[in-house]
Amino acid sequence: MTMLSRVAERLYWMARYLERAEDTARLTLAYSHLVMDIPENTAPDWDILVRIQDAEPLFTERHRAFNELNVLGFLIAEPDNPGSIHRSIVAARENVRTTRDVLPREAWEHVNELYLYTREFAEASVRRRNRQQFLDQVVARCQMINGLLMTTLCRDHAYRFTKVGYLLERADMTTRVIDVGAGVMLREERHHTAVDPLIWGSLLQSLSAMGTYRRTIGPLVEGEAVVDFVLRDRTLPRSVRFCLDGIRRELHPLHNHGGALRVLDGARRSLSRFQVEGASREELHNFIDRFQLRLNSLSAEIVESWFLPAER
Amino acid sequence: MQRSWNSYSSGKFFDELITPHGRPRVAARRAVNLLKGLSPEDLAARRAEAELAIKDMGITFTIYSEGKNIDRTWPFDIIPRVIPARDWRKISRGLAQRCRALNAFIDDIYNKQKILKDGVVPAEVILESGNYLPQCTGVSPLFGVWAHICGSDLIRDKDGRFYVLEDNLRVPSGVSYMLENREITKRVLPELFENYSILPVDDYPSRLYATLASLSPRTTRRPCIVVLTPGIYNSAYFEHSFLARGMGAELVEGPDLFVEDDCVYMRTVDGPARVDVIYRRIDDTFLDPEAFREDSVLGVPGIMRAWKAGNVAIANAPGSGVADDKVVYAFVPDMIRYYLKEEPSLASVKTYLCMRPRERDYVLQNLDKLVVKPANESGGYGMLVGPHATRAKRAEFARLIEKNPRNYIAQPTLALSTAPTFIDGRVEPRHLDLRPFILSARDTWVTPGGLTRVAMVKGSLVVNSSQGGGSKDTWIVEASS
């Protein structure tokens, strides 16, 4: 069975937006916990969460101060922020609404329920009181949908483009999580180094990778080891390398894959070559920036190769 | 609930479930007794459950108003409408007969025009109609069938007889709601199904698939069938997607298709793929900007060429709308006699054609008793319900009729039948109609039952979903042994 280019494109974006909603919820959760753990005068700034989304211009149009409520309102409930949980879920639902015919029927029901849930509670969950429960729900429901898709979709084009969407967004978000770490550390003159393990630990938690890290690397949470682990571990499902390898597996069987694989392999090479050990935080941040550009061009190449096919 | 059922009365109207003496009709007896036994709280809980199911299943239709698209959930009444299978078989035969005659008529109009030459139908009625598309002349689709999917609206008058009110031959919608209504009833009132043998409706998508597949111009093992939708903002988009899914067909929009060498292709991730059958859910004149409206962005340039060359089948065939006209409706009984040499087995509603001076005079003098309809509008728009209209509104219609008599017909105000409907914690009579769907290719097949539409507003006769109508599950039940 072949697949309409338009449908493939919508599945790809459905997956990206669902993953974005889940990952934003994970990161917001981890960061909220981190802030509570850190002594008040050394607590990290909230603006970092906006910066890693590259959303400062949009944010400053709406708010003057980067305080907790403004930033979390922006990440959780802002309808105009393409990175917000609310907006991601609206966009995911629109994409599912228009591809229901190729998805299992329950997919629409669950995504629609998630949408109804977010619409009702997002605004009221910005404050600390309800935040945890809301974010937990978003993560759990996104995972349920992901699980449903992964266990019911035939391994055909529908699966392939959904999977690629999930993996690409996840790789992107993992690099952003590292960037949060780097960003916090860049301002380290204000921190005690005793805070470092807390920061990296919470980031590992946002990737559900704490347990695996302890088992494979060791009990001590250290910046460089964490960065290396979440960038390059071959077995960690949220590591950047794992995601890129997965994308390669899905794209390779498609016809017309030349352009996309070239960009993908370029990204994989640069990932292997990056020297984590001894890299300054500045260097780490710059690497992440450049790497995200590579992911952007990979997405553009996928759109070009399969979603906008020219007439014969 | 006992009390509200016991005081139930539909007055002078025929009621689908309850006799004038207040007793349940035979076929509905067990269902009514069971519903009577439910407490108001229980019934309200079932209803809430149905609403939740509808919301979760995302059964919606879209209303376009004030420049915005509003997605409404489908209003559903949980009390089913019950029709004995014995009665239904007669209706079903009548519907099939009508469809055969209508298809013979369309095929005749675009080819020899015998019925016009023989003077059975006045030529000007057809040839001057906006629904007659000269671009379709000379085409003979497979089996001589043009309208493969027909939705005919039936109503029951106070004498308890069914009448055909109109035949929708262009892009009739509603079948997905018929299927979903059954699903919902199974979810929320499962005990109703005990001790009943209800004809199942859920094989409609496979019947539709078989009908469409039989039209394929290529003899491939599995023809490529697509459902062509105007897109997500169309009021029936939910249904388009539902049917595509049910048939395992691709749901496509105009820009997904293109024509080359008089063949239709769709753009896929593996490159172009040849399309055999198009189940189109967009209007004729939007189909092909080359042949009809140049400004159509919904259609596919060249699709008419491909169809005329016989390289793709289109259902319903372009031009089918010529028989979907309220003036043509008046001639259907004559068509049945003319083409099939049979007597019509389903009654039509007495129809006055304003184009005929004598009938026009009658209509103008009796506007307060009649329903006036424009010849080719759907969705209940632009009509006058005489007895309920203001004097000014009637005067307005008198002017419209005199200005353009061909465009108007009038019919007596019918006393639409009612059925018990759950309203604000009580059971009250509400008016309804019935839209069965008829599939035609080599053979003709009629859905067991159809979509029952209910006017949820007290006393209202307008059942269209775009104007506040709801629906009910419709049961065709075999007599129990």
PDB file of C-alpha atoms in Angstrom, chain A residues 19 26 61 78 85 92 95 122 135 176 196 200 204 210 247 249 251-253 260 288 298:
ATOM      1  CA  GLU A  19       6.389  14.275  21.008  1.00  0.00           C
ATOM      2  CA  ARG A  26       8.814  16.397  30.847  1.00  0.00           C
ATOM      3  CA  GLU A  61       5.938  40.557  22.771  1.00  0.00           C
ATOM      4  CA  GLU A  78       0.047  29.988  25.292  1.00  0.00           C
ATOM      5  CA  ILE A  85       1.876  22.103  25.227  1.00  0.00           C
ATOM      6  CA  ALA A  92      -1.467  17.184  16.686  1.00  0.00           C
ATOM      7  CA  ASN A  95      -3.250  16.395  11.908  1.00  0.00           C
ATOM      8  CA  ALA A 122      -4.018  24.025  30.695  1.00  0.00           C
ATOM      9  CA  LEU A 135       2.022  17.619  33.330  1.00  0.00           C
ATOM     10  CA  ARG A 176      17.558  21.203  23.975  1.00  0.00           C
ATOM     11  CA  ASP A 196      25.682  20.786  39.361  1.00  0.00           C
ATOM     12  CA  TRP A 200      22.217  17.151  35.509  1.00  0.00           C
ATOM     13  CA  LEU A 204      18.452  12.867  33.201  1.00  0.00           C
ATOM     14  CA  MET A 210      18.446   8.270  35.522  1.00  0.00           C
ATOM     15  CA  ILE A 247      15.504   7.601  11.485  1.00  0.00           C
ATOM     16  CA  ARG A 249      16.496   2.667   9.463  1.00  0.00           C
ATOM     17  CA  LEU A 251      14.254   6.302   5.619  1.00  0.00           C
ATOM     18  CA  HIS A 252      16.600   3.842   3.975  1.00  0.00           C
ATOM     19  CA  PRO A 253      13.908   1.588   2.388  1.00  0.00           C
ATOM     20  CA  ALA A 260      17.785  13.030   3.287  1.00  0.00           C
ATOM     21  CA  ILE A 288      24.108  22.194  20.064  1.00  0.00           C
ATOM     22  CA  LEU A 298      17.050  17.108   7.692  1.00  0.00           C
TER      23      LEU A 298
END
